[in-house]
Short mmCIF file of N, CA and C in Angstrom, two decimals:
data_model
loop_
_atom_site.label_atom_id
_atom_site.label_comp_id
_atom_site.label_asym_id
_atom_site.label_seq_id
_atom_site.Cartn_x
_atom_site.Cartn_y
_atom_site.Cartn_z
N MET A 162 0.84 -1.18 0.00
CA MET A 162 0.00 0.00 0.00
C MET A 162 0.89 1.25 0.00
N SER A 163 0.55 2.19 -0.85
CA SER A 163 1.33 3.43 -0.95
C SER A 163 0.98 4.39 0.17
N ASP A 164 1.97 5.18 0.54
CA ASP A 164 1.72 6.24 1.52
C ASP A 164 1.00 7.40 0.84
N ILE A 165 0.25 8.12 1.61
CA ILE A 165 -0.42 9.33 1.13
C ILE A 165 0.43 10.51 1.58
N THR A 166 0.76 11.40 0.64
CA THR A 166 1.51 12.61 0.94
C THR A 166 0.57 13.79 0.80
N ARG A 167 0.53 14.63 1.81
CA ARG A 167 -0.31 15.82 1.80
C ARG A 167 0.58 17.05 1.97
N LEU A 168 0.46 17.99 1.04
CA LEU A 168 1.27 19.21 1.06
C LEU A 168 0.34 20.42 1.12
N GLY A 169 0.83 21.48 1.76
CA GLY A 169 0.01 22.69 1.86
C GLY A 169 -1.23 22.45 2.70
N LYS A 170 -1.05 21.77 3.82
CA LYS A 170 -2.18 21.40 4.68
C LYS A 170 -2.68 22.57 5.51
N SER A 171 -3.98 22.61 5.68
CA SER A 171 -4.63 23.50 6.63
C SER A 171 -5.68 22.66 7.34
N LEU A 172 -6.38 23.26 8.26
CA LEU A 172 -7.43 22.55 8.98
C LEU A 172 -8.48 21.99 8.02
N ARG A 173 -8.80 22.75 6.97
CA ARG A 173 -9.89 22.40 6.07
C ARG A 173 -9.47 21.47 4.94
N MET A 174 -8.23 21.62 4.45
CA MET A 174 -7.87 20.89 3.22
C MET A 174 -6.36 20.87 3.01
N SER A 175 -5.95 20.11 2.02
CA SER A 175 -4.57 20.10 1.54
C SER A 175 -4.58 20.66 0.12
N GLN A 176 -3.56 21.45 -0.22
CA GLN A 176 -3.45 21.95 -1.60
C GLN A 176 -3.11 20.82 -2.55
N ILE A 177 -2.30 19.85 -2.08
CA ILE A 177 -1.84 18.74 -2.90
C ILE A 177 -1.97 17.46 -2.09
N VAL A 178 -2.52 16.42 -2.73
CA VAL A 178 -2.51 15.08 -2.16
C VAL A 178 -1.94 14.16 -3.24
N VAL A 179 -0.89 13.42 -2.88
CA VAL A 179 -0.28 12.46 -3.80
C VAL A 179 -0.50 11.06 -3.24
N TYR A 180 -1.08 10.21 -4.07
CA TYR A 180 -1.33 8.83 -3.66
C TYR A 180 -1.17 7.91 -4.86
N ASN A 181 -0.38 6.89 -4.68
CA ASN A 181 -0.24 5.86 -5.70
C ASN A 181 0.16 6.43 -7.06
N GLY A 182 1.05 7.43 -7.04
CA GLY A 182 1.55 8.02 -8.28
C GLY A 182 0.62 9.04 -8.93
N ILE A 183 -0.46 9.38 -8.26
CA ILE A 183 -1.43 10.34 -8.80
C ILE A 183 -1.44 11.59 -7.91
N VAL A 184 -1.38 12.75 -8.55
CA VAL A 184 -1.41 14.04 -7.88
C VAL A 184 -2.83 14.60 -7.97
N HIS A 185 -3.39 14.94 -6.83
CA HIS A 185 -4.72 15.57 -6.77
C HIS A 185 -4.52 16.98 -6.22
N LEU A 186 -4.87 17.99 -7.01
CA LEU A 186 -4.80 19.37 -6.54
C LEU A 186 -6.18 19.81 -6.08
N SER A 187 -6.20 20.63 -5.05
CA SER A 187 -7.47 21.23 -4.64
C SER A 187 -7.90 22.21 -5.72
N GLY A 188 -9.14 22.62 -5.69
CA GLY A 188 -9.62 23.61 -6.65
C GLY A 188 -8.83 24.91 -6.51
N GLN A 189 -8.35 25.42 -7.62
CA GLN A 189 -7.52 26.63 -7.61
C GLN A 189 -8.32 27.82 -8.12
N VAL A 190 -8.22 28.93 -7.38
CA VAL A 190 -8.89 30.17 -7.75
C VAL A 190 -7.89 31.32 -7.66
N ASP A 191 -8.26 32.45 -8.21
CA ASP A 191 -7.46 33.67 -8.09
C ASP A 191 -8.39 34.78 -7.64
N THR A 192 -7.99 35.47 -6.56
CA THR A 192 -8.83 36.54 -6.02
C THR A 192 -8.37 37.93 -6.44
N ASN A 193 -7.31 38.01 -7.24
CA ASN A 193 -6.79 39.32 -7.65
C ASN A 193 -7.26 39.76 -9.03
N GLY A 194 -7.37 38.83 -9.95
CA GLY A 194 -7.75 39.19 -11.31
C GLY A 194 -9.19 39.65 -11.41
N LYS A 195 -9.42 40.58 -12.31
CA LYS A 195 -10.78 41.11 -12.50
C LYS A 195 -11.53 40.38 -13.61
N THR A 196 -10.78 39.86 -14.61
CA THR A 196 -11.42 39.19 -15.74
C THR A 196 -11.19 37.69 -15.67
N ALA A 197 -11.95 36.94 -16.44
CA ALA A 197 -11.77 35.49 -16.51
C ALA A 197 -10.37 35.16 -17.05
N ALA A 198 -9.89 35.93 -18.01
CA ALA A 198 -8.55 35.68 -18.56
C ALA A 198 -7.48 35.92 -17.51
N GLU A 199 -7.57 37.01 -16.77
CA GLU A 199 -6.58 37.29 -15.72
C GLU A 199 -6.59 36.21 -14.66
N GLN A 200 -7.77 35.81 -14.22
CA GLN A 200 -7.86 34.77 -13.20
C GLN A 200 -7.34 33.44 -13.73
N THR A 201 -7.68 33.09 -14.95
CA THR A 201 -7.22 31.83 -15.53
C THR A 201 -5.70 31.81 -15.62
N ARG A 202 -5.11 32.91 -16.08
CA ARG A 202 -3.65 33.00 -16.20
C ARG A 202 -2.98 32.77 -14.84
N ALA A 203 -3.48 33.41 -13.81
CA ALA A 203 -2.92 33.27 -12.46
C ALA A 203 -3.12 31.86 -11.91
N ILE A 204 -4.29 31.31 -12.15
CA ILE A 204 -4.58 29.95 -11.68
C ILE A 204 -3.64 28.95 -12.34
N LEU A 205 -3.45 29.06 -13.64
CA LEU A 205 -2.59 28.12 -14.36
C LEU A 205 -1.13 28.24 -13.92
N ALA A 206 -0.68 29.45 -13.63
CA ALA A 206 0.68 29.64 -13.11
C ALA A 206 0.81 28.95 -11.75
N ASN A 207 -0.20 29.06 -10.91
CA ASN A 207 -0.17 28.40 -9.61
C ASN A 207 -0.22 26.89 -9.76
N ILE A 208 -1.03 26.41 -10.70
CA ILE A 208 -1.11 24.97 -10.94
C ILE A 208 0.26 24.43 -11.36
N GLU A 209 0.97 25.16 -12.23
CA GLU A 209 2.31 24.72 -12.62
C GLU A 209 3.22 24.60 -11.41
N LYS A 210 3.16 25.58 -10.50
CA LYS A 210 4.01 25.53 -9.30
C LYS A 210 3.62 24.36 -8.41
N LEU A 211 2.33 24.16 -8.20
CA LEU A 211 1.88 23.05 -7.35
C LEU A 211 2.26 21.70 -7.96
N LEU A 212 2.12 21.57 -9.27
CA LEU A 212 2.52 20.31 -9.92
C LEU A 212 4.02 20.07 -9.74
N GLU A 213 4.81 21.11 -9.89
CA GLU A 213 6.25 20.99 -9.68
C GLU A 213 6.54 20.55 -8.24
N ASP A 214 5.86 21.16 -7.28
CA ASP A 214 6.03 20.80 -5.87
C ASP A 214 5.70 19.32 -5.63
N ALA A 215 4.77 18.79 -6.42
CA ALA A 215 4.32 17.41 -6.26
C ALA A 215 5.13 16.43 -7.11
N GLY A 216 6.10 16.94 -7.88
CA GLY A 216 6.90 16.05 -8.73
C GLY A 216 6.23 15.73 -10.04
N SER A 217 5.48 16.68 -10.58
CA SER A 217 4.78 16.48 -11.85
C SER A 217 4.91 17.74 -12.69
N ASN A 218 4.19 17.79 -13.80
CA ASN A 218 4.17 18.98 -14.66
C ASN A 218 2.93 18.92 -15.54
N LYS A 219 2.70 19.98 -16.30
CA LYS A 219 1.45 20.07 -17.06
C LYS A 219 1.33 19.02 -18.16
N SER A 220 2.43 18.44 -18.61
CA SER A 220 2.34 17.38 -19.62
C SER A 220 1.81 16.08 -19.02
N ARG A 221 1.75 16.01 -17.69
CA ARG A 221 1.30 14.80 -16.99
C ARG A 221 -0.13 14.93 -16.46
N ILE A 222 -0.82 16.02 -16.82
CA ILE A 222 -2.20 16.20 -16.36
C ILE A 222 -3.10 15.16 -17.00
N LEU A 223 -3.85 14.47 -16.18
CA LEU A 223 -4.78 13.45 -16.64
C LEU A 223 -6.18 14.02 -16.87
N GLN A 224 -6.60 14.87 -15.94
CA GLN A 224 -7.96 15.40 -15.99
C GLN A 224 -8.01 16.81 -15.42
N ALA A 225 -8.82 17.64 -16.05
CA ALA A 225 -9.08 18.99 -15.55
C ALA A 225 -10.59 19.19 -15.48
N THR A 226 -11.01 19.76 -14.37
CA THR A 226 -12.41 20.17 -14.23
C THR A 226 -12.39 21.67 -14.02
N ILE A 227 -13.12 22.38 -14.86
CA ILE A 227 -13.14 23.84 -14.81
C ILE A 227 -14.56 24.30 -14.52
N TRP A 228 -14.67 25.14 -13.51
CA TRP A 228 -15.96 25.73 -13.17
C TRP A 228 -15.91 27.22 -13.49
N LEU A 229 -16.94 27.70 -14.16
CA LEU A 229 -17.08 29.11 -14.48
C LEU A 229 -18.28 29.67 -13.73
N ASN A 230 -18.12 30.85 -13.16
CA ASN A 230 -19.24 31.50 -12.49
C ASN A 230 -20.32 31.89 -13.50
N ASP A 231 -19.87 32.16 -14.73
CA ASP A 231 -20.78 32.53 -15.81
C ASP A 231 -20.25 31.91 -17.10
N VAL A 232 -21.04 31.07 -17.74
CA VAL A 232 -20.60 30.38 -18.95
C VAL A 232 -20.29 31.37 -20.09
N ALA A 233 -20.71 32.60 -19.94
CA ALA A 233 -20.37 33.63 -20.94
C ALA A 233 -18.86 33.86 -20.99
N ASP A 234 -18.13 33.45 -19.94
CA ASP A 234 -16.67 33.59 -19.90
C ASP A 234 -15.93 32.41 -20.53
N PHE A 235 -16.67 31.48 -21.11
CA PHE A 235 -16.08 30.25 -21.68
C PHE A 235 -14.99 30.55 -22.71
N ASP A 236 -15.29 31.38 -23.69
CA ASP A 236 -14.31 31.68 -24.75
C ASP A 236 -13.09 32.42 -24.19
N GLU A 237 -13.30 33.34 -23.27
CA GLU A 237 -12.20 34.09 -22.67
C GLU A 237 -11.28 33.17 -21.88
N MET A 238 -11.86 32.29 -21.07
CA MET A 238 -11.07 31.32 -20.32
C MET A 238 -10.32 30.40 -21.28
N ASN A 239 -11.01 29.90 -22.31
CA ASN A 239 -10.39 28.98 -23.26
C ASN A 239 -9.23 29.61 -24.02
N SER A 240 -9.28 30.92 -24.27
CA SER A 240 -8.18 31.56 -24.99
C SER A 240 -6.88 31.45 -24.19
N VAL A 241 -6.98 31.52 -22.87
CA VAL A 241 -5.81 31.38 -22.01
C VAL A 241 -5.45 29.90 -21.87
N TRP A 242 -6.44 29.06 -21.61
CA TRP A 242 -6.21 27.62 -21.46
C TRP A 242 -5.53 27.04 -22.70
N ASP A 243 -6.06 27.36 -23.88
CA ASP A 243 -5.53 26.79 -25.12
C ASP A 243 -4.07 27.17 -25.36
N ALA A 244 -3.67 28.37 -24.95
CA ALA A 244 -2.28 28.80 -25.10
C ALA A 244 -1.37 28.12 -24.07
N TRP A 245 -1.94 27.64 -22.98
CA TRP A 245 -1.16 27.06 -21.88
C TRP A 245 -1.03 25.55 -21.95
N VAL A 246 -2.11 24.88 -22.29
CA VAL A 246 -2.13 23.42 -22.22
C VAL A 246 -1.09 22.81 -23.16
N ASP A 247 -0.49 21.69 -22.75
CA ASP A 247 0.48 20.98 -23.58
C ASP A 247 -0.25 20.37 -24.78
N PRO A 248 -0.01 20.85 -26.01
CA PRO A 248 -0.77 20.36 -27.15
C PRO A 248 -0.51 18.89 -27.47
N GLU A 249 0.61 18.36 -27.02
CA GLU A 249 0.91 16.94 -27.24
C GLU A 249 0.25 16.04 -26.20
N ASN A 250 -0.17 16.64 -25.08
CA ASN A 250 -0.72 15.85 -23.98
C ASN A 250 -1.94 16.53 -23.35
N PRO A 251 -2.96 16.83 -24.16
CA PRO A 251 -4.14 17.48 -23.57
C PRO A 251 -4.88 16.50 -22.64
N PRO A 252 -5.31 16.99 -21.49
CA PRO A 252 -6.01 16.11 -20.54
C PRO A 252 -7.47 15.91 -20.92
N ALA A 253 -8.09 14.93 -20.30
CA ALA A 253 -9.55 14.85 -20.33
C ALA A 253 -10.04 16.09 -19.58
N ARG A 254 -11.13 16.69 -20.04
CA ARG A 254 -11.54 17.95 -19.44
C ARG A 254 -13.06 18.08 -19.42
N ALA A 255 -13.55 18.68 -18.35
CA ALA A 255 -14.96 19.06 -18.25
C ALA A 255 -15.00 20.52 -17.86
N CYS A 256 -16.01 21.23 -18.33
CA CYS A 256 -16.17 22.63 -17.99
C CYS A 256 -17.66 22.91 -17.84
N GLY A 257 -18.01 23.56 -16.75
CA GLY A 257 -19.40 23.86 -16.53
C GLY A 257 -19.58 25.16 -15.76
N GLU A 258 -20.81 25.59 -15.70
CA GLU A 258 -21.15 26.81 -14.96
C GLU A 258 -21.68 26.42 -13.59
N CYS A 259 -21.18 27.12 -12.57
CA CYS A 259 -21.70 26.90 -11.23
C CYS A 259 -21.44 28.14 -10.37
N LYS A 260 -22.17 28.24 -9.31
CA LYS A 260 -21.98 29.33 -8.35
C LYS A 260 -20.69 29.05 -7.59
N LEU A 261 -19.73 29.98 -7.67
CA LEU A 261 -18.47 29.82 -6.95
C LEU A 261 -18.57 30.45 -5.57
N ALA A 262 -17.59 30.19 -4.71
CA ALA A 262 -17.64 30.60 -3.30
C ALA A 262 -17.77 32.11 -3.10
N LEU A 263 -17.16 32.89 -3.99
CA LEU A 263 -17.24 34.36 -3.91
C LEU A 263 -17.75 34.89 -5.24
N ASP A 264 -18.52 35.94 -5.20
CA ASP A 264 -19.04 36.53 -6.44
C ASP A 264 -17.92 37.04 -7.35
N SER A 265 -16.79 37.43 -6.77
CA SER A 265 -15.68 37.96 -7.55
C SER A 265 -14.91 36.87 -8.31
N LEU A 266 -15.11 35.61 -7.93
CA LEU A 266 -14.43 34.51 -8.61
C LEU A 266 -15.13 34.21 -9.92
N LYS A 267 -14.34 34.11 -10.98
CA LYS A 267 -14.90 33.81 -12.29
C LYS A 267 -14.55 32.40 -12.73
N VAL A 268 -13.44 31.85 -12.21
CA VAL A 268 -12.92 30.56 -12.66
C VAL A 268 -12.38 29.78 -11.46
N GLU A 269 -12.63 28.47 -11.45
CA GLU A 269 -11.98 27.56 -10.51
C GLU A 269 -11.57 26.33 -11.31
N ILE A 270 -10.34 25.86 -11.08
CA ILE A 270 -9.82 24.72 -11.85
C ILE A 270 -9.31 23.66 -10.88
N LEU A 271 -9.72 22.43 -11.12
CA LEU A 271 -9.33 21.27 -10.35
C LEU A 271 -8.53 20.34 -11.25
N ILE A 272 -7.36 19.88 -10.80
CA ILE A 272 -6.45 19.09 -11.63
C ILE A 272 -6.10 17.77 -10.96
N THR A 273 -6.02 16.73 -11.78
CA THR A 273 -5.47 15.43 -11.39
C THR A 273 -4.38 15.12 -12.40
N ALA A 274 -3.20 14.71 -11.89
CA ALA A 274 -2.05 14.46 -12.77
C ALA A 274 -1.27 13.24 -12.28
N ALA A 275 -0.45 12.71 -13.15
CA ALA A 275 0.46 11.63 -12.79
C ALA A 275 1.78 12.22 -12.32
N VAL A 276 2.40 11.58 -11.35
CA VAL A 276 3.73 11.99 -10.93
C VAL A 276 4.68 11.73 -12.09
N ALA A 277 5.63 12.63 -12.28
CA ALA A 277 6.60 12.47 -13.37
C ALA A 277 7.45 11.23 -13.12
N ALA A 278 7.75 10.53 -14.18
CA ALA A 278 8.54 9.28 -14.08
C ALA A 278 10.00 9.58 -13.83
#
């Protein structure tokens, strides 16, 4: 049985959980950006850092779940996502509209990835 590694722990959650060679990131948001593009850019930069901390990278992403506060931001978010995602290794992805924790949040992204070999 593999050990579970938890990084960035708080009382409520861990930013990263690694188990059995799989990296699970908590949902990532940005509270500084005003637009969906700004928030997406900041979120993806943070995801890259968290994946690196977990021994992975964006080419190892298995699945992405993206929540938008307003589906009208879909094209704006995708313009940033499409420029960032590894074109040789695009993950399985879902994107939907939902009420996020704060009205100012436009995007939240949840990532599952494989640990780098």
